[in-house]
Tab-separated table of C-alpha atoms and ligand atoms in Angstrom:
chain	number	residue	atom	x	y	z
A	1	MET	CA	-29.894	56.142	26.737
A	2	GLN	CA	-30.032	58.697	29.743
A	3	TRP	CA	-28.951	61.152	26.815
A	4	ASP	CA	-31.987	60.756	24.677
A	5	TYR	CA	-34.267	61.753	27.843
A	6	TRP	CA	-31.933	64.656	28.863
A	7	ARG	CA	-31.900	65.786	25.319
A	8	LEU	CA	-35.957	65.544	24.994
A	9	LEU	CA	-36.299	67.078	28.568
A	10	THR	CA	-34.067	69.969	27.763
A	11	VAL	CA	-35.904	70.693	24.496
A	12	LEU	CA	-39.461	70.338	26.178
A	13	SER	CA	-38.400	72.743	29.114
A	14	LEU	CA	-36.950	75.482	27.091
A	15	ALA	CA	-40.150	75.248	24.724
A	16	GLY	CA	-42.331	75.315	27.827
A	17	PHE	CA	-40.307	78.292	29.471
A	18	VAL	CA	-40.383	80.004	26.213
A	19	GLY	CA	-44.023	79.435	25.631
A	20	LEU	CA	-44.711	80.615	29.190
A	21	VAL	CA	-42.851	84.079	28.619
A	22	PHE	CA	-45.017	84.487	25.457
A	23	GLY	CA	-48.409	82.771	26.851
A	24	HIS	CA	-48.484	80.171	24.582
A	25	MET	CA	-46.927	77.285	26.277
A	26	MET	CA	-48.972	74.533	24.608
A	27	THR	CA	-48.278	75.789	21.263
A	28	PHE	CA	-44.778	76.235	22.002
A	29	LEU	CA	-44.327	72.464	23.223
A	30	PHE	CA	-46.148	71.431	20.402
A	31	ILE	CA	-44.031	72.958	17.945
A	32	ALA	CA	-40.880	71.766	19.755
A	33	SER	CA	-42.234	68.362	19.895
A	34	LEU	CA	-42.594	68.171	16.098
A	35	ILE	CA	-39.101	69.534	15.565
A	36	TYR	CA	-37.677	66.732	18.017
A	37	ILE	CA	-39.575	64.020	16.262
A	38	PHE	CA	-38.684	65.248	12.654
A	39	TRP	CA	-35.067	65.408	13.942
A	40	LEU	CA	-35.301	62.067	14.915
A	41	GLN	CA	-36.808	60.930	11.894
A	42	GLY	CA	-33.838	62.752	9.842
A	43	LYS	CA	-31.432	60.433	11.839
A	44	TRP	CA	-32.890	57.572	11.281
A	45	PHE	CA	-33.323	58.177	7.689
A	46	GLN	CA	-29.325	58.554	7.634
A	47	LEU	CA	-28.844	55.794	9.639
A	48	LYS	CA	-30.570	53.603	6.903
A	49	SER	CA	-28.743	55.289	3.972
A	50	TRP	CA	-25.544	54.740	5.959
A	51	LEU	CA	-26.329	50.954	6.374
A	52	ASP	CA	-27.421	50.708	2.456
A	53	LYS	CA	-24.201	52.336	1.476
A	54	PRO	CA	-21.433	52.408	4.172
A	55	LYS	CA	-18.646	53.539	2.071
A	56	LYS	CA	-20.691	56.397	0.358
A	57	ASN	CA	-22.805	57.745	3.286
A	58	ARG	CA	-21.578	58.973	6.750
A	59	SER	CA	-23.290	57.395	10.106
A	60	PRO	CA	-25.590	59.641	12.005
A	61	GLU	CA	-24.196	61.733	14.859
A	62	ALA	CA	-26.348	61.776	17.740
A	63	GLU	CA	-25.445	60.977	21.135
A	64	GLY	CA	-27.435	58.203	22.822
A	65	VAL	CA	-29.459	54.854	21.205
A	66	ILE	CA	-28.462	56.091	17.444
A	67	ASP	CA	-24.786	56.380	18.224
A	68	ASP	CA	-24.920	52.997	20.451
A	69	VAL	CA	-26.696	51.343	17.486
A	70	CYS	CA	-23.974	52.671	14.971
A	71	ARG	CA	-21.300	51.753	17.086
A	72	GLN	CA	-22.400	47.894	17.604
A	73	ILE	CA	-23.001	47.938	13.920
A	74	GLU	CA	-19.395	48.768	13.030
A	75	GLN	CA	-18.084	46.142	15.600
A	76	MET	CA	-20.255	43.703	13.907
A	77	ARG	CA	-19.066	44.460	10.600
A	78	ALA	CA	-15.515	44.544	11.504
A	79	GLN	CA	-15.931	41.139	12.757
A	80	ASN	CA	-17.874	39.985	9.946
A	81	SER	CA	-15.245	41.159	7.577
A	82	SER	CA	-12.375	39.570	9.539
A	83	ARG	CA	-14.498	36.109	9.450
A	84	LYS	CA	-14.982	36.807	5.889
A	85	LYS	CA	-11.314	37.145	5.180
A	86	LYS	CA	-10.258	34.253	6.929
A	87	LEU	CA	-13.106	32.157	5.259
A	88	THR	CA	-12.091	33.125	2.250
A	89	GLY	CA	-8.501	32.242	2.859
A	90	TYR	CA	-9.644	28.661	3.838
A	91	LEU	CA	-11.326	28.260	0.540
A	92	LYS	CA	-8.661	29.624	-1.620
A	93	ARG	CA	-6.410	27.094	0.255
A	94	PHE	CA	-8.459	24.557	-0.308
A	95	GLN	CA	-9.270	25.385	-3.831
A	96	SER	CA	-5.457	25.637	-4.598
A	97	ALA	CA	-4.744	22.168	-2.810
A	98	THR	CA	-7.924	20.626	-4.663
A	99	ALA	CA	-6.398	21.881	-8.325
A	100	ALA	CA	-3.136	20.489	-7.244
A	101	LEU	CA	-4.357	17.089	-6.745
A	102	PRO	CA	-3.301	14.509	-9.441
A	103	ASP	CA	-6.798	13.308	-9.367
A	104	ALA	CA	-9.252	14.790	-11.463
A	105	VAL	CA	-12.310	16.195	-9.018
A	106	VAL	CA	-15.570	17.313	-10.248
A	107	VAL	CA	-18.382	18.720	-7.944
A	108	MET	CA	-21.812	17.686	-9.793
A	109	GLY	CA	-25.172	18.766	-8.766
A	110	GLU	CA	-28.428	16.904	-8.679
A	111	PHE	CA	-28.668	16.286	-12.130
A	112	GLY	CA	-24.801	15.397	-12.845
A	113	GLN	CA	-24.099	19.051	-14.013
A	114	VAL	CA	-20.729	20.335	-13.342
A	115	SER	CA	-20.486	22.960	-10.409
A	116	TRP	CA	-16.789	23.036	-10.359
A	117	ALA	CA	-13.722	21.135	-11.296
A	118	ASN	CA	-9.779	21.064	-10.671
A	119	THR	CA	-7.087	21.244	-13.440
A	120	SER	CA	-6.476	17.621	-13.379
A	121	ALA	CA	-10.062	17.408	-14.460
A	122	THR	CA	-9.442	19.016	-17.765
A	123	GLU	CA	-5.927	17.083	-18.314
A	124	LEU	CA	-7.724	13.606	-17.317
A	125	LEU	CA	-11.506	14.173	-18.529
A	126	GLY	CA	-11.399	17.446	-20.646
A	127	ILE	CA	-13.931	18.859	-18.260
A	128	SER	CA	-12.835	22.560	-17.466
A	129	TRP	CA	-14.261	24.914	-15.054
A	130	PRO	CA	-15.819	27.416	-15.205
A	131	ARG	CA	-16.197	26.825	-18.833
A	132	ASP	CA	-18.235	23.804	-18.722
A	133	ASN	CA	-20.294	25.078	-15.771
A	134	GLY	CA	-23.683	23.779	-15.677
A	135	VAL	CA	-23.030	21.186	-18.552
A	136	ARG	CA	-24.013	17.515	-17.462
A	137	VAL	CA	-21.111	15.331	-17.058
A	138	ASN	CA	-22.390	12.724	-19.313
A	139	ASN	CA	-22.502	15.166	-21.940
A	140	LEU	CA	-18.716	15.716	-21.655
A	141	VAL	CA	-17.588	12.127	-20.873
A	142	ARG	CA	-19.273	9.534	-23.530
A	143	ASP	CA	-17.559	6.354	-22.268
A	144	PRO	CA	-20.384	3.712	-21.774
A	145	THR	CA	-18.648	2.072	-18.536
A	146	PHE	CA	-18.334	5.682	-17.072
A	147	GLN	CA	-22.027	6.380	-18.053
A	148	SER	CA	-23.328	3.354	-16.229
A	149	LEU	CA	-21.325	4.607	-13.243
A	150	LEU	CA	-23.377	7.681	-13.262
A	151	GLU	CA	-26.390	5.876	-13.626
A	152	MET	CA	-25.861	3.826	-10.517
A	153	ASP	CA	-27.064	4.174	-7.198
A	154	ALA	CA	-24.562	6.812	-5.585
A	155	ASP	CA	-24.948	5.622	-2.025
A	156	ALA	CA	-23.426	2.222	-2.974
A	157	PRO	CA	-19.922	3.425	-3.752
A	158	ALA	CA	-18.718	1.934	-7.032
A	159	VAL	CA	-15.793	1.934	-8.994
A	160	VAL	CA	-15.324	1.376	-12.797
A	161	ILE	CA	-12.142	1.575	-14.791
A	162	SER	CA	-11.894	3.030	-18.083
A	163	THR	CA	-9.863	4.842	-20.629
A	164	SER	CA	-9.105	8.983	-20.415
A	165	PRO	CA	-11.090	10.379	-22.849
A	166	MET	CA	-8.276	12.843	-23.259
A	167	ASP	CA	-5.553	9.950	-23.865
A	168	ASP	CA	-6.494	6.304	-24.396
A	169	ARG	CA	-3.242	5.393	-23.294
A	170	ILE	CA	-4.401	6.417	-19.475
A	171	GLN	CA	-6.132	4.217	-17.671
A	172	LEU	CA	-8.781	5.847	-15.148
A	173	GLU	CA	-10.301	4.647	-12.063
A	174	PHE	CA	-13.641	6.430	-11.636
A	175	LYS	CA	-15.432	6.896	-8.252
A	176	VAL	CA	-18.574	8.591	-7.505
A	177	VAL	CA	-19.384	9.748	-3.927
A	178	ARG	CA	-22.527	11.217	-3.006
A	179	TYR	CA	-22.289	14.039	-0.298
A	180	ALA	CA	-24.596	16.623	1.184
A	181	SER	CA	-28.145	15.487	0.331
A	182	LYS	CA	-28.104	15.772	-3.504
A	183	ASP	CA	-24.740	16.507	-4.664
A	184	ARG	CA	-22.152	14.116	-6.012
A	185	LEU	CA	-18.400	14.041	-6.166
A	186	LEU	CA	-16.808	12.341	-9.154
A	187	ILE	CA	-13.067	11.319	-8.624
A	188	ALA	CA	-10.932	10.037	-11.582
A	189	ARG	CA	-7.544	8.509	-10.715
A	190	ASP	CA	-4.877	7.688	-12.991
A	191	ILE	CA	-3.998	3.898	-12.331
A	192	THR	CA	-1.865	3.286	-15.652
A	193	GLN	CA	1.144	2.948	-13.773
A	194	THR	CA	-0.290	0.765	-10.726
A	195	GLN	CA	-1.490	-1.334	-13.394
A	196	LYS	CA	1.645	-1.680	-15.603
A	197	LEU	CA	3.339	-2.354	-12.252
A	198	GLN	CA	0.890	-5.330	-11.370
A	199	ARG	CA	1.226	-6.778	-15.027
A	200	MET	CA	5.070	-6.768	-14.688
A	201	ARG	CA	4.875	-8.330	-11.036
A	202	ARG	CA	2.461	-11.063	-12.911
A	203	ASP	CA	4.738	-11.222	-15.681
A	204	PHE	CA	7.684	-11.770	-13.609
A	205	VAL	CA	6.214	-14.345	-11.392
A	206	ALA	CA	5.049	-16.598	-14.758
A	207	ASN	CA	8.643	-16.100	-16.354
A	208	VAL	CA	10.409	-17.141	-13.176
A	209	SER	CA	8.162	-20.020	-13.276
A	210	HIS	CA	8.559	-20.875	-16.774
A	211	GLU	CA	12.311	-20.528	-16.429
A	212	LEU	CA	12.898	-22.766	-13.583
A	213	ARG	CA	10.330	-25.449	-14.669
A	214	THR	CA	12.409	-26.158	-17.485
A	215	PRO	CA	15.704	-27.372	-16.032
A	216	LEU	CA	13.641	-28.807	-12.898
A	217	THR	CA	11.722	-31.124	-15.342
A	218	VAL	CA	14.974	-32.157	-16.835
A	219	LEU	CA	16.534	-32.978	-13.531
A	220	ARG	CA	13.373	-34.742	-12.374
A	221	GLY	CA	13.037	-36.665	-15.302
A	222	TYR	CA	16.561	-37.973	-14.854
A	223	LEU	CA	16.499	-38.400	-11.194
A	224	GLU	CA	13.133	-40.544	-11.787
A	225	THR	CA	14.697	-42.928	-14.714
A	226	LEU	CA	18.069	-43.297	-12.477
A	227	THR	CA	16.380	-44.572	-9.313
A	228	THR	CA	15.273	-47.800	-11.463
A	229	GLU	CA	18.321	-47.718	-14.048
A	230	SER	CA	21.875	-48.706	-13.337
A	231	ASP	CA	23.210	-48.506	-16.658
A	232	PRO	CA	26.717	-47.177	-16.236
A	233	ASP	CA	26.264	-45.200	-19.869
A	234	LEU	CA	23.044	-43.447	-18.713
A	235	TRP	CA	24.512	-42.539	-15.521
A	236	ARG	CA	27.467	-40.981	-17.316
A	237	HIS	CA	25.209	-39.220	-19.791
A	238	ALA	CA	23.087	-38.194	-17.175
A	239	LEU	CA	25.459	-36.755	-14.503
A	240	PRO	CA	26.772	-33.831	-16.842
A	241	VAL	CA	23.162	-32.811	-17.878
A	242	MET	CA	22.157	-32.682	-14.427
A	243	GLN	CA	25.016	-30.629	-13.184
A	244	GLN	CA	24.431	-28.236	-16.538
A	245	GLN	CA	20.869	-27.792	-15.149
A	246	SER	CA	21.404	-27.177	-11.467
A	247	GLN	CA	24.027	-24.495	-12.677
A	248	ARG	CA	21.429	-23.013	-14.983
A	249	MET	CA	19.063	-22.773	-11.865
A	250	HIS	CA	21.942	-21.504	-9.582
A	251	LEU	CA	23.022	-18.740	-12.278
A	252	MET	CA	19.315	-17.608	-12.289
A	253	ILE	CA	18.881	-17.330	-8.684
A	254	LYS	CA	22.018	-15.567	-8.526
A	255	ASP	CA	21.055	-13.200	-10.718
A	256	LEU	CA	17.522	-12.810	-9.637
A	257	LEU	CA	18.880	-11.907	-6.019
A	258	ALA	CA	21.308	-9.333	-7.686
A	259	LEU	CA	18.804	-7.794	-9.565
A	260	SER	CA	16.285	-7.632	-6.411
A	261	GLN	CA	19.172	-6.105	-4.531
A	262	LEU	CA	19.805	-3.648	-7.105
A	263	GLU	CA	16.256	-2.476	-7.395
A	264	THR	CA	15.276	-2.404	-3.652
A	265	GLY	CA	18.744	-0.345	-3.032
A	266	ASP	CA	19.377	-2.944	0.152
A	267	LYS	CA	22.881	-2.990	-1.157
A	268	PRO	CA	24.784	0.167	-0.464
A	269	LEU	CA	26.970	1.755	-3.181
A	270	LEU	CA	30.543	2.160	-2.346
A	271	HIS	CA	31.838	4.924	-4.793
A	272	ARG	CA	35.456	4.589	-5.194
A	273	PRO	CA	37.967	6.413	-7.579
A	274	THR	CA	38.159	3.368	-10.320
A	275	ASP	CA	40.910	2.401	-12.554
A	276	ILE	CA	38.805	2.042	-15.600
A	277	PRO	CA	41.711	1.020	-17.813
A	278	ARG	CA	42.803	-1.511	-15.259
A	279	LEU	CA	39.394	-2.956	-14.736
A	280	LEU	CA	38.480	-3.333	-18.578
A	281	ALA	CA	41.798	-4.932	-19.334
A	282	ALA	CA	40.734	-7.712	-16.490
A	283	ILE	CA	37.431	-8.207	-17.857
A	284	VAL	CA	38.969	-8.537	-21.315
A	285	GLU	CA	41.292	-11.191	-19.639
A	286	ASP	CA	38.414	-13.079	-18.199
A	287	ALA	CA	36.311	-12.895	-21.539
A	288	LYS	CA	39.048	-14.831	-23.257
A	289	ARG	CA	38.867	-17.604	-20.518
A	290	LEU	CA	35.004	-18.130	-21.388
A	291	GLU	CA	33.801	-21.347	-23.015
A	292	HIS	CA	32.513	-19.806	-25.713
A	293	PHE	CA	35.366	-17.969	-26.471
A	294	ASN	CA	36.134	-18.718	-30.052
A	295	SER	CA	39.144	-17.222	-31.729
A	296	HIS	CA	37.492	-13.752	-31.403
A	297	GLN	CA	39.374	-10.564	-31.604
A	298	ILE	CA	39.301	-8.598	-28.565
A	299	THR	CA	40.798	-4.929	-28.872
A	300	LEU	CA	40.920	-2.594	-25.801
A	301	GLN	CA	41.017	1.277	-26.723
A	302	ILE	CA	42.328	3.170	-23.671
A	303	LEU	CA	41.554	6.617	-25.051
A	304	SER	CA	41.752	8.303	-21.913
A	305	ASP	CA	43.749	8.130	-18.647
A	306	LYS	CA	41.202	9.355	-16.414
A	307	TRP	CA	39.420	7.426	-13.646
A	308	LEU	CA	35.594	7.061	-12.446
A	309	LEU	CA	33.974	6.974	-9.430
A	310	ALA	CA	32.120	4.095	-9.121
A	311	ASP	CA	31.139	1.069	-7.147
A	312	VAL	CA	33.814	-1.322	-8.671
A	313	ASP	CA	32.226	-4.699	-8.234
A	314	GLU	CA	28.975	-3.676	-9.553
A	315	LEU	CA	30.643	-1.945	-12.575
A	316	ARG	CA	32.768	-5.067	-13.240
A	317	SER	CA	29.510	-6.990	-13.064
A	318	ALA	CA	27.848	-4.687	-15.562
A	319	ILE	CA	30.692	-4.294	-18.008
A	320	SER	CA	31.630	-8.034	-18.031
A	321	ASN	CA	27.768	-8.912	-19.091
A	322	LEU	CA	28.403	-6.448	-21.788
A	323	VAL	CA	31.658	-8.101	-22.935
A	324	PHE	CA	30.486	-11.677	-22.459
A	325	ASN	CA	27.727	-11.194	-24.385
A	326	ALA	CA	29.800	-9.761	-27.397
A	327	VAL	CA	31.638	-13.218	-27.022
A	328	LYS	CA	28.677	-15.192	-26.402
A	329	TYR	CA	26.455	-14.085	-29.299
A	330	THR	CA	28.858	-13.577	-32.119
A	331	PRO	CA	30.433	-16.234	-34.302
A	332	GLU	CA	33.690	-17.709	-34.161
A	333	ALA	CA	36.644	-15.169	-34.850
A	334	CYS	CA	34.448	-12.100	-34.434
A	335	GLU	CA	36.194	-8.586	-33.784
A	336	ILE	CA	35.197	-7.086	-30.588
A	337	GLU	CA	36.212	-3.655	-29.320
A	338	VAL	CA	36.005	-2.302	-25.764
A	339	ILE	CA	36.650	1.524	-25.572
A	340	TRP	CA	37.300	3.765	-22.844
A	341	GLN	CA	36.783	7.253	-23.971
A	342	VAL	CA	35.950	11.026	-22.543
A	343	GLU	CA	34.788	13.212	-24.990
A	344	GLN	CA	33.789	16.658	-23.664
A	345	ASN	CA	33.728	15.862	-20.316
A	346	VAL	CA	31.311	12.944	-20.869
A	347	PRO	CA	33.132	9.551	-19.807
A	348	SER	CA	31.845	6.504	-21.688
A	349	ILE	CA	32.798	2.847	-22.135
A	350	SER	CA	31.696	1.112	-25.498
A	351	VAL	CA	31.754	-2.490	-26.266
A	352	ILE	CA	31.351	-3.183	-30.012
A	353	ASP	CA	31.108	-6.494	-31.917
A	354	HIS	CA	31.117	-7.057	-35.737
A	355	GLY	CA	28.473	-10.111	-35.203
A	356	ASP	CA	25.179	-10.651	-36.545
A	357	GLY	CA	23.624	-7.512	-35.288
A	358	ILE	CA	20.045	-7.557	-33.676
A	359	GLU	CA	17.024	-6.720	-35.340
A	360	ALA	CA	15.823	-2.880	-34.321
A	361	ARG	CA	12.246	-4.351	-33.009
A	362	HIS	CA	14.162	-5.666	-30.098
A	363	LEU	CA	16.537	-3.334	-29.034
A	364	GLU	CA	13.888	-1.239	-27.125
A	365	ARG	CA	13.086	-4.451	-25.336
A	366	LEU	CA	16.481	-5.835	-24.639
A	367	THR	CA	16.984	-4.556	-21.091
A	368	GLU	CA	13.631	-6.199	-20.035
A	369	ARG	CA	13.745	-9.231	-17.469
A	370	PHE	CA	14.174	-12.516	-19.305
A	371	TYR	CA	13.774	-10.944	-22.761
A	372	ARG	CA	15.889	-12.930	-25.089
A	373	VAL	CA	16.333	-12.233	-28.924
A	374	ASP	CA	16.697	-15.981	-29.428
A	375	SER	CA	15.677	-17.990	-26.657
A	376	GLY	CA	17.496	-21.387	-27.900
A	377	ARG	CA	20.882	-19.715	-28.220
A	378	SER	CA	21.019	-17.689	-25.093
A	379	ARG	CA	20.176	-20.951	-23.107
A	380	GLU	CA	22.991	-22.665	-24.975
A	381	ALA	CA	25.176	-20.140	-23.921
A	382	GLY	CA	24.216	-20.449	-20.615
A	383	GLY	CA	22.124	-16.820	-20.618
A	384	THR	CA	19.786	-16.428	-17.883
A	385	GLY	CA	17.971	-13.448	-20.146
A	386	LEU	CA	18.626	-10.950	-16.629
A	387	GLY	CA	22.139	-9.629	-17.767
A	388	LEU	CA	21.354	-6.455	-19.635
A	389	ALA	CA	18.442	-5.853	-16.977
A	390	ILE	CA	21.537	-6.009	-14.459
A	391	VAL	CA	23.590	-3.789	-16.243
A	392	LYS	CA	20.612	-1.117	-16.769
A	393	HIS	CA	20.143	-0.839	-13.113
A	394	VAL	CA	23.611	-0.809	-11.990
A	395	LEU	CA	24.088	2.100	-14.466
A	396	GLN	CA	20.910	3.698	-13.229
A	397	ARG	CA	22.833	3.379	-9.610
A	398	HIS	CA	25.623	5.276	-11.283
A	399	ASN	CA	23.919	8.095	-12.667
A	400	ALA	CA	24.744	6.765	-16.158
A	401	ALA	CA	22.675	5.409	-19.097
A	402	LEU	CA	23.154	2.467	-21.411
A	403	THR	CA	22.530	3.111	-25.338
A	404	ILE	CA	22.311	0.297	-27.810
A	405	ASP	CA	22.789	0.560	-31.549
A	406	SER	CA	22.619	-2.374	-33.966
A	407	GLN	CA	22.735	-3.167	-37.242
A	408	ILE	CA	21.920	-6.592	-38.970
A	409	GLY	CA	24.860	-8.030	-40.801
A	410	GLN	CA	27.166	-5.273	-39.199
A	411	GLY	CA	27.215	-5.857	-35.365
A	412	SER	CA	26.428	-4.134	-32.042
A	413	ARG	CA	27.311	-1.450	-30.091
A	414	PHE	CA	26.596	-0.918	-26.220
A	415	THR	CA	27.592	2.460	-24.537
A	416	CYS	CA	27.627	3.169	-20.955
A	417	VAL	CA	27.610	7.023	-20.860
A	418	PHE	CA	28.539	8.493	-17.429
A	419	ARG	CA	27.758	12.008	-16.378
A	420	LYS	CA	30.456	14.117	-14.891
A	421	GLN	CA	31.490	11.390	-12.383
A	422	ILE	CA	35.440	11.771	-12.932
A	423	GLY	CA	37.564	11.036	-10.032
B	1	ADP	P1	21.343	-13.156	-21.553
B	1	ADP	O1	21.490	-13.924	-20.132
B	1	ADP	O2	20.155	-14.193	-22.393
B	1	ADP	O3	22.328	-13.345	-22.443
B	1	ADP	P2	20.962	-10.554	-21.449
B	1	ADP	O4	20.151	-9.573	-21.037
B	1	ADP	O5	22.389	-10.607	-21.229
B	1	ADP	O6	20.394	-12.112	-21.261
B	1	ADP	O7	20.699	-10.143	-23.152
B	1	ADP	C1	19.474	-10.221	-23.885
B	1	ADP	C2	19.465	-10.571	-25.324
B	1	ADP	O8	20.141	-9.928	-25.981
B	1	ADP	C3	20.256	-11.968	-25.131
B	1	ADP	O9	19.679	-13.155	-25.027
B	1	ADP	C4	20.643	-11.997	-26.746
B	1	ADP	O10	19.812	-12.470	-27.400
B	1	ADP	C5	20.567	-10.307	-26.913
B	1	ADP	N1	22.223	-9.844	-27.036
B	1	ADP	C6	22.861	-9.559	-26.190
B	1	ADP	N2	24.089	-8.875	-26.485
B	1	ADP	C7	23.816	-9.231	-27.793
B	1	ADP	C8	25.319	-8.951	-28.821
B	1	ADP	N3	26.222	-8.088	-28.396
B	1	ADP	N4	24.906	-9.394	-30.006
B	1	ADP	C9	23.843	-10.052	-30.185
B	1	ADP	N5	22.585	-10.317	-29.453
B	1	ADP	C10	22.848	-9.576	-28.153
């Protein structure tokens, strides 16, 4: 500030002095003032063009107020640019986080027009941003249930469930949330898996109840009759049936508990080097003692002397299930082969029977809990319908998989394929 006064004072003093020498002081003072005003005006113009295009033009250089103004503007610009950088960073992070969300997110304007959408919105709803920018969402997603949600009062949070316009196997839960004053946020969540799990849970409870109801009804019936009857023949007939039914319930609960332990992972896995040839030989001997063993021809083929790193109890239960099934579900004198081999470093145990075989439509569902090809036969054979589900879980815990091939009239092959676990 002081600079400006000194400069003005110097200019005027010099002009006054020269004017005094030449005898035209007022004229000189007037001319000097004019020159000073023009010079100052020039600096302000320079300042204006620097403000308009800071990169192209230079800032005015003049000690005093103009310089101070320039310096302050520079400082503000530097602060603004660092704030802008920070905000751009936040925005980018926010956008990439929302883009990575598994849920579809669409920002809608007052009339339901698309303002922004993440990548899941393209996969689940077919809404792509910036392609669909400004297009109304109800023109893009035509589902009537979804349309009704859009028309609802968005202040009352509502949820509708409908199929994805991209894939009708995907179930979506749509939600519209109002924010700011008029903008709305559309969120669509893939609930296919959750619904499947809920359905499975419902089916499971229904199946368990159904499975336990039959033996319980038999037991109750006999108990009611026996309380009033003392006929020894009836007792003789009833007791083995009651014993058989209670045994059936016992087996089912035992299998259910085993399955639940496998599923929850509560039971720790005890991986030990396991002598598979010896284990298979023991299982084959057990199979020969089964009630349903009826002149079956079981051959054990040991094509490798390698061992496997496994939990021996779990593996015994899984392989026994396969071998016992081969005995239970095949006719008298049927041939059964149990093979242990390691081919191209892939160990496998196969149980092959030459029985009636299983129709192809059943194969995919065989490892589901309580799935039976022939319920009557399974129950008659003392089956719970849980055996193959247990096998599947045990193998999963051993990083192995079960493959099932079967041909009607030729028989079935159940193979446990392990992955590099040789001890
Ligand atoms: P279950 O306790 O009834 O034996 P599993 O889960 O072990 O239950 O087997 C499911 C169904 O698969 C059986 O009920 C049976 O119908 C069929 N199954 C299993 N193994 C064989 C096989 N080797 N041959 C024919 N059918 C089989």
